[in-house]
JSON list of C-alpha atoms in Angstrom, two decimals:
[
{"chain": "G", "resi": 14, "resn": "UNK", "atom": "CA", "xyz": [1.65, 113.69, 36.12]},
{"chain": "G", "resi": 15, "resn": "UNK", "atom": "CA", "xyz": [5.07, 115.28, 38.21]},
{"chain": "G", "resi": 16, "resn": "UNK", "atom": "CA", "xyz": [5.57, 118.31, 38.00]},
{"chain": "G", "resi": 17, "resn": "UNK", "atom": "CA", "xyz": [8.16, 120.10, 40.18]},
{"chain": "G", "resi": 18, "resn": "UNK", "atom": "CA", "xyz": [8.27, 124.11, 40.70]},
{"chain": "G", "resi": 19, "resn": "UNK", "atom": "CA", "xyz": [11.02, 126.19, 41.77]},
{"chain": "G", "resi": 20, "resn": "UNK", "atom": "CA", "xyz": [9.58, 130.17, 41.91]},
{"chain": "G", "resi": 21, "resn": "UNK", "atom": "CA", "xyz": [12.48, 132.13, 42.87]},
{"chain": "G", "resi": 22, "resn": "UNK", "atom": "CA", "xyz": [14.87, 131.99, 39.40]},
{"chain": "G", "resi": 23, "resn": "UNK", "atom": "CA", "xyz": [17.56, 134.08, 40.95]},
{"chain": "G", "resi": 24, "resn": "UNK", "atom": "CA", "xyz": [18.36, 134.35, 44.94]},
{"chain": "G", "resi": 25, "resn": "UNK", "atom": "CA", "xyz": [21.32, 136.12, 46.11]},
{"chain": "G", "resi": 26, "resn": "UNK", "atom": "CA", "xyz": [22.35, 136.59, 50.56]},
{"chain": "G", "resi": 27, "resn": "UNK", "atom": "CA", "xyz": [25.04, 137.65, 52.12]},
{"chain": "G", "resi": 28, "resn": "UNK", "atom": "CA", "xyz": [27.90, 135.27, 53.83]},
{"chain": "G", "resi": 29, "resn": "UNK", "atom": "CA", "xyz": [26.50, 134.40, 56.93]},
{"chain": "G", "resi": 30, "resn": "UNK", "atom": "CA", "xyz": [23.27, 135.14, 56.04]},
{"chain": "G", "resi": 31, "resn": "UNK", "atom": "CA", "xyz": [20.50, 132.42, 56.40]},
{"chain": "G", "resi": 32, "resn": "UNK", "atom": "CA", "xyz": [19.13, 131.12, 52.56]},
{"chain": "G", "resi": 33, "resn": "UNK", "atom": "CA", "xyz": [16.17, 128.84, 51.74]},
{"chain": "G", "resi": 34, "resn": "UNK", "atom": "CA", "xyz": [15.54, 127.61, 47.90]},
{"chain": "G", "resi": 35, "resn": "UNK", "atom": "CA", "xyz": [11.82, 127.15, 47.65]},
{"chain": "G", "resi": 36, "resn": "UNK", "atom": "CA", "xyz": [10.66, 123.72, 45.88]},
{"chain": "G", "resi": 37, "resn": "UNK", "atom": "CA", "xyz": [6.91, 122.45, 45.52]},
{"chain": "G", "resi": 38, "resn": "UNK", "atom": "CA", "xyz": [5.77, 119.50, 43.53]},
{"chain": "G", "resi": 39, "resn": "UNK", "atom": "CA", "xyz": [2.72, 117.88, 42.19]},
{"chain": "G", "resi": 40, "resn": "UNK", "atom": "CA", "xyz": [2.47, 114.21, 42.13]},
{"chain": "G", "resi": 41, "resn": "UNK", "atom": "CA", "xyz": [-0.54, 111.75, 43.03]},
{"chain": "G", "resi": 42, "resn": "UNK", "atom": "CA", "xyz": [1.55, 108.81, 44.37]},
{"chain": "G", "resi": 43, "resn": "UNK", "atom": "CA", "xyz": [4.50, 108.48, 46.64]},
{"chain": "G", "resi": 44, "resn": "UNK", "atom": "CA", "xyz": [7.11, 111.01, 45.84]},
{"chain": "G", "resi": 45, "resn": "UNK", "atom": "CA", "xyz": [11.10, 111.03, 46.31]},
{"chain": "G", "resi": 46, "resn": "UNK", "atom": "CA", "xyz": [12.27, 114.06, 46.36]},
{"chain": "G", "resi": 47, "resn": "UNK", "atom": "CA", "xyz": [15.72, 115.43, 45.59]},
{"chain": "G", "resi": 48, "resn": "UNK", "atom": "CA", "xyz": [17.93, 118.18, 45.45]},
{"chain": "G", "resi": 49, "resn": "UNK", "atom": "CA", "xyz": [21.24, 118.08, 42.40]},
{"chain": "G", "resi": 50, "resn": "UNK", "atom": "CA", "xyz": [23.64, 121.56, 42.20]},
{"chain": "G", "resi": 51, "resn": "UNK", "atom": "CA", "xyz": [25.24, 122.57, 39.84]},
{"chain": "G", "resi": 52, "resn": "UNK", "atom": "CA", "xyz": [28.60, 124.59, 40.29]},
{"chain": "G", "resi": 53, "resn": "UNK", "atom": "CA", "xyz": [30.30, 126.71, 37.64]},
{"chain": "G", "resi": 54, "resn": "UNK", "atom": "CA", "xyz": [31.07, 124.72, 34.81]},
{"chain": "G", "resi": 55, "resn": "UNK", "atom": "CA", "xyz": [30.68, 121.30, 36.48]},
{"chain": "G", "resi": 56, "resn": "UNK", "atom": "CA", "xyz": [28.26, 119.14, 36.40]},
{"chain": "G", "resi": 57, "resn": "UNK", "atom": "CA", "xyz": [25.13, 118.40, 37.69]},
{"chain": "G", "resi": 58, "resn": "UNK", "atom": "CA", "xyz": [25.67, 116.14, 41.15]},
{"chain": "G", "resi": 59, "resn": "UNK", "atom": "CA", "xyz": [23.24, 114.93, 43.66]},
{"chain": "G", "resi": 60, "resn": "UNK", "atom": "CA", "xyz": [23.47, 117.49, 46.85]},
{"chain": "G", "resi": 61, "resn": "UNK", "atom": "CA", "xyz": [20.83, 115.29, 49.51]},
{"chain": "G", "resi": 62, "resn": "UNK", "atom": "CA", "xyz": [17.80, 113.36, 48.96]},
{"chain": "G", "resi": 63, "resn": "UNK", "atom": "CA", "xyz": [14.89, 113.47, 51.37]},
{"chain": "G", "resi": 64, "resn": "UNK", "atom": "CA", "xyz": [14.99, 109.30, 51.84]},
{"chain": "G", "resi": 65, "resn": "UNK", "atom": "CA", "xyz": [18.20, 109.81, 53.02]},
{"chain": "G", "resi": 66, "resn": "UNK", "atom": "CA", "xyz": [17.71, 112.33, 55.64]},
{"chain": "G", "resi": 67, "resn": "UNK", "atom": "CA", "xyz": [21.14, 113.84, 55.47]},
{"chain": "G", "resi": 68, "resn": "UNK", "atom": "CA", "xyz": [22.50, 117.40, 56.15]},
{"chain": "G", "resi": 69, "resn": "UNK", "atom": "CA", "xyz": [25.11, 117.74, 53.61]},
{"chain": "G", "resi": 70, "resn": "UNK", "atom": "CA", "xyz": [27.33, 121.14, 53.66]},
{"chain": "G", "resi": 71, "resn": "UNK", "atom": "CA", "xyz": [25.04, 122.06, 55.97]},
{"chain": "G", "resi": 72, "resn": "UNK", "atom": "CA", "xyz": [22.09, 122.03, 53.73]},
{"chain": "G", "resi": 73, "resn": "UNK", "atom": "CA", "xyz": [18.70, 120.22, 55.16]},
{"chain": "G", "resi": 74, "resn": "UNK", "atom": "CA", "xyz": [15.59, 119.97, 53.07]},
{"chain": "G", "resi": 75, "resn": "UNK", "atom": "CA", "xyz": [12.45, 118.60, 54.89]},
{"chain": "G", "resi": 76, "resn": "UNK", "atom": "CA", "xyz": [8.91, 117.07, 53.27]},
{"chain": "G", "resi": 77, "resn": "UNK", "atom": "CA", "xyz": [6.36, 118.49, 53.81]},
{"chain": "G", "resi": 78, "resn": "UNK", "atom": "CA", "xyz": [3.55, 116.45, 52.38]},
{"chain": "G", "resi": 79, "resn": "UNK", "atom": "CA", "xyz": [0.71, 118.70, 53.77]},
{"chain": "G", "resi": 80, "resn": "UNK", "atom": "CA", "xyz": [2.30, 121.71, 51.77]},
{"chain": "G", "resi": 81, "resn": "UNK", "atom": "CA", "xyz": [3.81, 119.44, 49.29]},
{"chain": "G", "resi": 82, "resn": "UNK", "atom": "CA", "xyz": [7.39, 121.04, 49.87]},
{"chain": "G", "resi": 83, "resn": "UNK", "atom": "CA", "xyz": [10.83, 120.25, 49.94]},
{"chain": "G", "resi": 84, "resn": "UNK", "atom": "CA", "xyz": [12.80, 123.50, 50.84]},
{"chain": "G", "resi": 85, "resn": "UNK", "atom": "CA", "xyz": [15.85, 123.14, 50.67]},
{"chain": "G", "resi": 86, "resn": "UNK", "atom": "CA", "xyz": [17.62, 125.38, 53.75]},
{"chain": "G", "resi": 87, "resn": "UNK", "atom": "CA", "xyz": [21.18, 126.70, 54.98]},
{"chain": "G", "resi": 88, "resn": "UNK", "atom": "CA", "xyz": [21.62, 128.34, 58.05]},
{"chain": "G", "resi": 89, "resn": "UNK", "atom": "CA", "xyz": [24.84, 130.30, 57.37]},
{"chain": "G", "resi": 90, "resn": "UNK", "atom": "CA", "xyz": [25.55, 130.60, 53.61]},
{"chain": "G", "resi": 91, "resn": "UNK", "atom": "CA", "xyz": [29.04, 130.66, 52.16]},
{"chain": "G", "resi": 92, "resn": "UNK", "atom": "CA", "xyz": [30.19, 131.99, 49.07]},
{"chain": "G", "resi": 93, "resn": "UNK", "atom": "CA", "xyz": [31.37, 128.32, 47.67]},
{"chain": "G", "resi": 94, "resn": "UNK", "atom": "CA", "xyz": [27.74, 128.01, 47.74]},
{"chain": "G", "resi": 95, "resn": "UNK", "atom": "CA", "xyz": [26.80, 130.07, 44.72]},
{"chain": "G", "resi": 96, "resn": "UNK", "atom": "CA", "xyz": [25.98, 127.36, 42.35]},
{"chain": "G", "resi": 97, "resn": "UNK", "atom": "CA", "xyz": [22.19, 126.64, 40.32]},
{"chain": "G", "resi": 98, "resn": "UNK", "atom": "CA", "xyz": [20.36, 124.26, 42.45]},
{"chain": "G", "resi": 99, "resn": "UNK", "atom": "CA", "xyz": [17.59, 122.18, 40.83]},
{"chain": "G", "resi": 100, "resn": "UNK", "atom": "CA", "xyz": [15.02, 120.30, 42.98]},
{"chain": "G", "resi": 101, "resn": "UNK", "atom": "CA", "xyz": [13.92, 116.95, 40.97]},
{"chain": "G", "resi": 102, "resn": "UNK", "atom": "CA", "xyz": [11.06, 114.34, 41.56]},
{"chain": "G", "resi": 103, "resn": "UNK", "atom": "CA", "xyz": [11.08, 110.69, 41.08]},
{"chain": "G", "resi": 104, "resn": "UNK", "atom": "CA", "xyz": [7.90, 108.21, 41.69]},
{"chain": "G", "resi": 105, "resn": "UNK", "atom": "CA", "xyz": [9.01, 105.84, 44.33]},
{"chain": "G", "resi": 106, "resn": "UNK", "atom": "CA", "xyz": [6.21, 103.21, 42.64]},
{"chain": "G", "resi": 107, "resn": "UNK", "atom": "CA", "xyz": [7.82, 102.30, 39.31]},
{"chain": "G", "resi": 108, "resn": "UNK", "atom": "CA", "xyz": [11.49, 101.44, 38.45]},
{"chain": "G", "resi": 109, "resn": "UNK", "atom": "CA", "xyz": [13.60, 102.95, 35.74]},
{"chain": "G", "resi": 110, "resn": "UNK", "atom": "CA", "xyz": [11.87, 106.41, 37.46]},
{"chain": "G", "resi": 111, "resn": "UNK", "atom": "CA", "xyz": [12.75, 109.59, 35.57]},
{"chain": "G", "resi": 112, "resn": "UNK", "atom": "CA", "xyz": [13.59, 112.38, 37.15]},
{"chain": "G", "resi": 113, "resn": "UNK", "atom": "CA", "xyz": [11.23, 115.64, 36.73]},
{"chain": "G", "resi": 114, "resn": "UNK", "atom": "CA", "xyz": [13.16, 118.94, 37.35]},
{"chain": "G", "resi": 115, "resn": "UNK", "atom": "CA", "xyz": [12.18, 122.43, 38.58]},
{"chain": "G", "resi": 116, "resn": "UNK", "atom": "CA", "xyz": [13.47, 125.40, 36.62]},
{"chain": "G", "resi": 117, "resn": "UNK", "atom": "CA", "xyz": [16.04, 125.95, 39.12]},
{"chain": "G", "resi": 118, "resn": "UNK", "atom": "CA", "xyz": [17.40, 128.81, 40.82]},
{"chain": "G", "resi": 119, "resn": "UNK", "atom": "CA", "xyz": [20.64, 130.64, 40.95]},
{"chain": "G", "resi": 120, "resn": "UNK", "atom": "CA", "xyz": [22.11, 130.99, 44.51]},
{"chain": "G", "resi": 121, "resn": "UNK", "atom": "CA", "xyz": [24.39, 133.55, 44.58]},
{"chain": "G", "resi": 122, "resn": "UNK", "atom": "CA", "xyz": [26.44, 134.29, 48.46]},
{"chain": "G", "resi": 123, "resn": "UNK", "atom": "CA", "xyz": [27.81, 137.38, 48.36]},
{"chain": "G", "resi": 124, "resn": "UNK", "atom": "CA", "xyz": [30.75, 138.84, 50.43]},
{"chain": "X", "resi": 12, "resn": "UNK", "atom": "CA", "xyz": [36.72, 108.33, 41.70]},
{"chain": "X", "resi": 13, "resn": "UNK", "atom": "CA", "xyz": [34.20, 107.00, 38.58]},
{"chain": "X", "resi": 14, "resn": "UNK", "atom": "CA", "xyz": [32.15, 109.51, 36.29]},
{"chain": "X", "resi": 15, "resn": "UNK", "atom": "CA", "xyz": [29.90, 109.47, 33.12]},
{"chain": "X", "resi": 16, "resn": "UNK", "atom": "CA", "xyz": [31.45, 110.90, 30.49]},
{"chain": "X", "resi": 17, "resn": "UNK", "atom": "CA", "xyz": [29.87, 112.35, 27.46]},
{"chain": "X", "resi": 18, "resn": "UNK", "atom": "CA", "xyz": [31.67, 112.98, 23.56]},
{"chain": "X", "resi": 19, "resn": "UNK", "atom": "CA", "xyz": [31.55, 115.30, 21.87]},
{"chain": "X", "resi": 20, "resn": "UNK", "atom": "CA", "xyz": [31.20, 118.26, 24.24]},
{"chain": "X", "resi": 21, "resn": "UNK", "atom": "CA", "xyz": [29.74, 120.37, 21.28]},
{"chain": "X", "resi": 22, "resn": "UNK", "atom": "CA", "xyz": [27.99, 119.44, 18.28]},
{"chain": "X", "resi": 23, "resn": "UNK", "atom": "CA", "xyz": [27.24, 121.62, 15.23]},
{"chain": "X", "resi": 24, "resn": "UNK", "atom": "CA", "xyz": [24.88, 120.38, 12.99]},
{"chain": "X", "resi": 25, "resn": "UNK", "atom": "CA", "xyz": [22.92, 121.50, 9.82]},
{"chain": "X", "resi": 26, "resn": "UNK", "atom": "CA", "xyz": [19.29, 120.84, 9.83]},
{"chain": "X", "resi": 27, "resn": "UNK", "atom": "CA", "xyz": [18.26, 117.68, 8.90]},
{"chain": "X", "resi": 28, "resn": "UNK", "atom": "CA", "xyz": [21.44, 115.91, 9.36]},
{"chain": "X", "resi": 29, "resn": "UNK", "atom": "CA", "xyz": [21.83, 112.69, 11.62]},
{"chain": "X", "resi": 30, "resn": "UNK", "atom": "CA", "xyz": [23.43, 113.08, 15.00]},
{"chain": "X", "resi": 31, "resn": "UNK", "atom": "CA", "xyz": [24.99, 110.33, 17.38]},
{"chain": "X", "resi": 32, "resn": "UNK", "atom": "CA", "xyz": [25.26, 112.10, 21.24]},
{"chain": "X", "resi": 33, "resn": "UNK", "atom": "CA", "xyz": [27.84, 109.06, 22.82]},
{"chain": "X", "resi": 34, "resn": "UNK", "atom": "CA", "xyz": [27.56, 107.97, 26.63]},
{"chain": "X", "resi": 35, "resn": "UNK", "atom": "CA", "xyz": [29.97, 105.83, 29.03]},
{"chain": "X", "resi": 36, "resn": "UNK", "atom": "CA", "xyz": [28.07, 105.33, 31.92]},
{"chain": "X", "resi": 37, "resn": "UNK", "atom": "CA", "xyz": [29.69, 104.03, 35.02]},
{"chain": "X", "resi": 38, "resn": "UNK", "atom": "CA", "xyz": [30.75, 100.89, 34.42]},
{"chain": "X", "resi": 39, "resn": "UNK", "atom": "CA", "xyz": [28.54, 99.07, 37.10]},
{"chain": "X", "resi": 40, "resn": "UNK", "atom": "CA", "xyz": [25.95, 100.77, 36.80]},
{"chain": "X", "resi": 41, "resn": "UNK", "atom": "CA", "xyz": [22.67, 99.34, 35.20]},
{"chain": "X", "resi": 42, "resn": "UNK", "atom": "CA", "xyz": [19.87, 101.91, 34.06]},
{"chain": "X", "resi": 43, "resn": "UNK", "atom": "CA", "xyz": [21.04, 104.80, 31.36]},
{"chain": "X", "resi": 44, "resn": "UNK", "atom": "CA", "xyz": [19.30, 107.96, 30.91]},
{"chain": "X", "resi": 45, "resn": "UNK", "atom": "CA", "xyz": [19.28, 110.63, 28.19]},
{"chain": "X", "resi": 46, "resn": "UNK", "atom": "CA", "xyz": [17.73, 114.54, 29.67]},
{"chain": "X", "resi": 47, "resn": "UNK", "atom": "CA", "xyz": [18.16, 117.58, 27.49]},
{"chain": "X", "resi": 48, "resn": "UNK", "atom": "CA", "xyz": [18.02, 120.73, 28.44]},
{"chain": "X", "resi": 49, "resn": "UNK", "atom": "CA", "xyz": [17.08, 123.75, 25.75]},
{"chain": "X", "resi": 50, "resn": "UNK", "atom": "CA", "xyz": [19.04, 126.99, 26.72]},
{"chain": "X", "resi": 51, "resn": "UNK", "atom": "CA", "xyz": [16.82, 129.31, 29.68]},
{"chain": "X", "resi": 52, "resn": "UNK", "atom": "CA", "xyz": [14.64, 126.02, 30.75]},
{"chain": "X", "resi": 53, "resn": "UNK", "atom": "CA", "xyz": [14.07, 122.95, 32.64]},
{"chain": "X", "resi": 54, "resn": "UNK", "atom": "CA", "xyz": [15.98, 119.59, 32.25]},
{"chain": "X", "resi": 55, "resn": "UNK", "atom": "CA", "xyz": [14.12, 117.63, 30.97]},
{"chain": "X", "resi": 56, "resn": "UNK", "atom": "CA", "xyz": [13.63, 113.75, 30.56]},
{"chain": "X", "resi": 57, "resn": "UNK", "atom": "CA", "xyz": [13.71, 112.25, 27.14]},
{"chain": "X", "resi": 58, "resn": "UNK", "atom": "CA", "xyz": [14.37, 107.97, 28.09]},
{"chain": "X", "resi": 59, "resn": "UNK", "atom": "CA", "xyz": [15.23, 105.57, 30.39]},
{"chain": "X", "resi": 60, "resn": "UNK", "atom": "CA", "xyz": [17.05, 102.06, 29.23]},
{"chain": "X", "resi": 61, "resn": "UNK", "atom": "CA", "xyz": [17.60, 98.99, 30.95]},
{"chain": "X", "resi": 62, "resn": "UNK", "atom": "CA", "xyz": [18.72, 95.75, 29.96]},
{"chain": "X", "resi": 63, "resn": "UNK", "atom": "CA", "xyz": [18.92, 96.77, 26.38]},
{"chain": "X", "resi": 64, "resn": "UNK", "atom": "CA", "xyz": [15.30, 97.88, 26.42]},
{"chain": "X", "resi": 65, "resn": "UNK", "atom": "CA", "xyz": [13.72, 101.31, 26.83]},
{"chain": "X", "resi": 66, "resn": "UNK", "atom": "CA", "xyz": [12.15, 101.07, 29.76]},
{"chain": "X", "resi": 67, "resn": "UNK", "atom": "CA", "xyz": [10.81, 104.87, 30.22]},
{"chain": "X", "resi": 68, "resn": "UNK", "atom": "CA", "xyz": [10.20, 107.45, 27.53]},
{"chain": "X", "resi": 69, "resn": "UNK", "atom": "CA", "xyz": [8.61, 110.79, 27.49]},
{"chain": "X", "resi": 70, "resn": "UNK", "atom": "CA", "xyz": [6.48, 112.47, 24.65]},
{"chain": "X", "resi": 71, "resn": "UNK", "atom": "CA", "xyz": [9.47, 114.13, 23.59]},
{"chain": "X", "resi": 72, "resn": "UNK", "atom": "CA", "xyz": [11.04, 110.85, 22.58]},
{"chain": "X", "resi": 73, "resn": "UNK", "atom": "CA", "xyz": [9.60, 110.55, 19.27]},
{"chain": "X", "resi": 74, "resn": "UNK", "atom": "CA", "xyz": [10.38, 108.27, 16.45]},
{"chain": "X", "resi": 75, "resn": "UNK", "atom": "CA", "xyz": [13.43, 110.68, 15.47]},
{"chain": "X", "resi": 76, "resn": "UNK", "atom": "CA", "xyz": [15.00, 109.53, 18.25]},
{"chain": "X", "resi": 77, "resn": "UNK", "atom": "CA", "xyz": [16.39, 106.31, 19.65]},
{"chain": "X", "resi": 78, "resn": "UNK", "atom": "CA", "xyz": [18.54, 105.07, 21.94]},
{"chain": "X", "resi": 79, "resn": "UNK", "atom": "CA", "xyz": [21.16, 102.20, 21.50]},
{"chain": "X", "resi": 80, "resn": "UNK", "atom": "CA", "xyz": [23.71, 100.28, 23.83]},
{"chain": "X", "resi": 81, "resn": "UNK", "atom": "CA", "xyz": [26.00, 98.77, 21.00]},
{"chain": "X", "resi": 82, "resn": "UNK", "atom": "CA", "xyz": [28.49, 97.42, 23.27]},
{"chain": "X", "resi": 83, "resn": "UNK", "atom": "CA", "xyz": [29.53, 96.78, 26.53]},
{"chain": "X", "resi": 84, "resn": "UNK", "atom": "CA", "xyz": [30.31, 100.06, 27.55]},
{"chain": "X", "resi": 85, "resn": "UNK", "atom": "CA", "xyz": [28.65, 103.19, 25.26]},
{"chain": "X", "resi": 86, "resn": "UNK", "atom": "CA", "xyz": [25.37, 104.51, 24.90]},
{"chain": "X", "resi": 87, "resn": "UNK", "atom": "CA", "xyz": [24.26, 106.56, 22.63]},
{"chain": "X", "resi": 88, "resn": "UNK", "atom": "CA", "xyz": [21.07, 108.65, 21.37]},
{"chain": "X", "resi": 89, "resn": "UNK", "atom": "CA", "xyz": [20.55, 109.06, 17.80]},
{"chain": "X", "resi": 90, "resn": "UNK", "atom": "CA", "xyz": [18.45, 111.79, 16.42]},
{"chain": "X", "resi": 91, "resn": "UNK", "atom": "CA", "xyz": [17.92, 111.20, 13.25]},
{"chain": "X", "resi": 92, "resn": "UNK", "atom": "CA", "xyz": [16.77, 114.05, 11.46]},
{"chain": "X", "resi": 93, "resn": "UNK", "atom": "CA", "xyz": [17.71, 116.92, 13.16]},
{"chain": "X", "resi": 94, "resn": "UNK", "atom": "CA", "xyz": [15.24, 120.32, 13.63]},
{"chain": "X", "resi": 95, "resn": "UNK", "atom": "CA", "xyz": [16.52, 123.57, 14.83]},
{"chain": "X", "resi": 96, "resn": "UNK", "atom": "CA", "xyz": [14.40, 122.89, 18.01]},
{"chain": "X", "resi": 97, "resn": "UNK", "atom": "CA", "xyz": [16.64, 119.88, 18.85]},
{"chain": "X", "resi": 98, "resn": "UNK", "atom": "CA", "xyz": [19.56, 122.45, 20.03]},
{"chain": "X", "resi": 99, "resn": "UNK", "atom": "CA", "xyz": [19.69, 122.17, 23.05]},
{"chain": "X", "resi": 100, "resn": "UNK", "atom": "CA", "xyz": [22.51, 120.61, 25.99]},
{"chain": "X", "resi": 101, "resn": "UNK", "atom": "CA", "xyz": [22.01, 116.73, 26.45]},
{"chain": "X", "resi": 102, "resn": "UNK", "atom": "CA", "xyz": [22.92, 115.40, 29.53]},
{"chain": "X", "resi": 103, "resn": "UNK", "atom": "CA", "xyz": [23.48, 111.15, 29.62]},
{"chain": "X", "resi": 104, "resn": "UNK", "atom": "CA", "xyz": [22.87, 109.78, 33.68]},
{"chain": "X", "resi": 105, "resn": "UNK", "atom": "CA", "xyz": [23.48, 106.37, 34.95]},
{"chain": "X", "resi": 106, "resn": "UNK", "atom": "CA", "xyz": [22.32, 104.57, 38.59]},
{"chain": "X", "resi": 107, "resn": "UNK", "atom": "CA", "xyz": [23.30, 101.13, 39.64]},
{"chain": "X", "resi": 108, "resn": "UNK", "atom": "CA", "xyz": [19.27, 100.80, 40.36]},
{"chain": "X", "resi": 109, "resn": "UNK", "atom": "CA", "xyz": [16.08, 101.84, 39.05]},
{"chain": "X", "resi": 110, "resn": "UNK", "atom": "CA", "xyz": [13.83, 102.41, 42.07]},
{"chain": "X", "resi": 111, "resn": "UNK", "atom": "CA", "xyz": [14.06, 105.71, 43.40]},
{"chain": "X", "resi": 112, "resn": "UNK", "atom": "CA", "xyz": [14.96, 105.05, 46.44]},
{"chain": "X", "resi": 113, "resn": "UNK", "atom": "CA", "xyz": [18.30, 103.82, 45.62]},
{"chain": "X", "resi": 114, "resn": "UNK", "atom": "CA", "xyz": [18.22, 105.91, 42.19]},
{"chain": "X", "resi": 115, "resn": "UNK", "atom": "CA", "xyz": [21.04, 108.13, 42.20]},
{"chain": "X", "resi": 116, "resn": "UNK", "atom": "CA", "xyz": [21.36, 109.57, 38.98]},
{"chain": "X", "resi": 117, "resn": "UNK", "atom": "CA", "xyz": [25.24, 110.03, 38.13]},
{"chain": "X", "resi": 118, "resn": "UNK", "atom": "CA", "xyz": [25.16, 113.02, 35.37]},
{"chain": "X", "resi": 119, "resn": "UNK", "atom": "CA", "xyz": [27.59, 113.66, 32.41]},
{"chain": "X", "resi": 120, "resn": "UNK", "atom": "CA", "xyz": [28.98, 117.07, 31.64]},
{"chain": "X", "resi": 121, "resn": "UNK", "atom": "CA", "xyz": [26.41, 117.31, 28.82]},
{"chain": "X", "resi": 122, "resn": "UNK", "atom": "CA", "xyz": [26.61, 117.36, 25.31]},
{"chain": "X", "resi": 123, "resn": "UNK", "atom": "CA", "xyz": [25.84, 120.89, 23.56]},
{"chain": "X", "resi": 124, "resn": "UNK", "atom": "CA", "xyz": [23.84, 120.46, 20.20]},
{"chain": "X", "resi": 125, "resn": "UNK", "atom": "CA", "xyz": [23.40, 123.28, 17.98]},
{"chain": "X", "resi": 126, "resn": "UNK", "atom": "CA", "xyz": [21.31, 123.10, 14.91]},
{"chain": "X", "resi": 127, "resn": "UNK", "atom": "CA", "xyz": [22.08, 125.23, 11.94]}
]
């Protein structure tokens, strides 16, 4: 079974301040992790995956297999930031893979 | 640049009536995916489809529901009977490949259902 948990519901910083959305997942095989936002009235979109190893608007997540984690982390927030960020899961053995979803939490940046 | 796009963007329904959620994926793209998500929690995933077959489905994809590529281009989800816990926002995805590691899901705006 996945299973994908996101305990912080609602996390509001300060611009400038440093923000980290906490992810942790369950899975017994080999996992790909991923992180989608989710801007004000848009639509869900892919922000980085962990295969990838990307920094994208200056968000890094890292694995962390021992601690089954994928924290997704911003050293300066912004306030085009606030958006709901969902972590997701997807089993790297089988094709087709669905993606399970955390509950998500709302970034807010404030001013 | 190319996007999924979903019709209609709301749905009122009475219970018990049949619903048809519609889907164009992008159009190179090879494995469809219907997720809902009920108002306050998770998305969830509901089926995969590939090369006119389901290839993935989750308990929630009982037999009042089923999924259907009827051309070259839509793809749609059919509930058939609907039940007040059916409301809920239904998001359609596409990828150009299955495997996760080259599995990024392209997601619709969604698809809000209400059942009356």
């Amino acid at each position: 079974a996945q299973r994908v948990t996101q305990p912080e519901k609602l996390l509001s910083v300060f611009k400038g301040a440093p923000v980290e959305l906490k992810c942790n997942y369950s899975y017994s095989g080999s996992p790909e992790l991923f992180w989608y936002v989710q801007y004000s009235r848009q639509r869900l979109q892919l922000l980085l995956r962990h295969i990838s190893r990307e920094s994208i608007k200056g968000f890094t997540a890292d694995l962390n297999k021992g601690e089954t984690s994928f924290h997704l982390k911003k050293p300066f927030a912004q306030e085009e930031d606030s958006a709901m960020y969902y972590c997701a899961l997807s089993g790297l053995e089988t094709s087709g893979s669905r993606l399970t979803f955390g509950e998500g939490t709302q970034l807010t940046v404030n001013p | 640049e190319p996007e999924v796009t979903q019709t209609p963007s709301h749905q009122v329904t009475q219970m018990g009536q049949e619903v048809i959620l519609r889907c164009v994926p992008i159009s190179n793209h090879l494995y469809f995916y219907w997720y809902r998500q009920i108002l306050g929690q998770k998305v969830e995933f509901l089926v995969s489809f590939y090369n006119n077959e389901i290839s993935e489905k989750s308990e929630i994809f009982d037999d009042q529901f089923s999924v259907e590529r009827p051309d070259g281009s839509n793809f749609t989800l059919k509930i058939r009977s609907t039940k007040l816990e059916d409301s809920a926002m239904y998001f359609c995805a596409s990828s150009l490949w299955g495997r996760a590691e080259h599995n990024e899901q392209f997601f619709g705006p969604g698809t809000r259902l209400t059942v009356l």
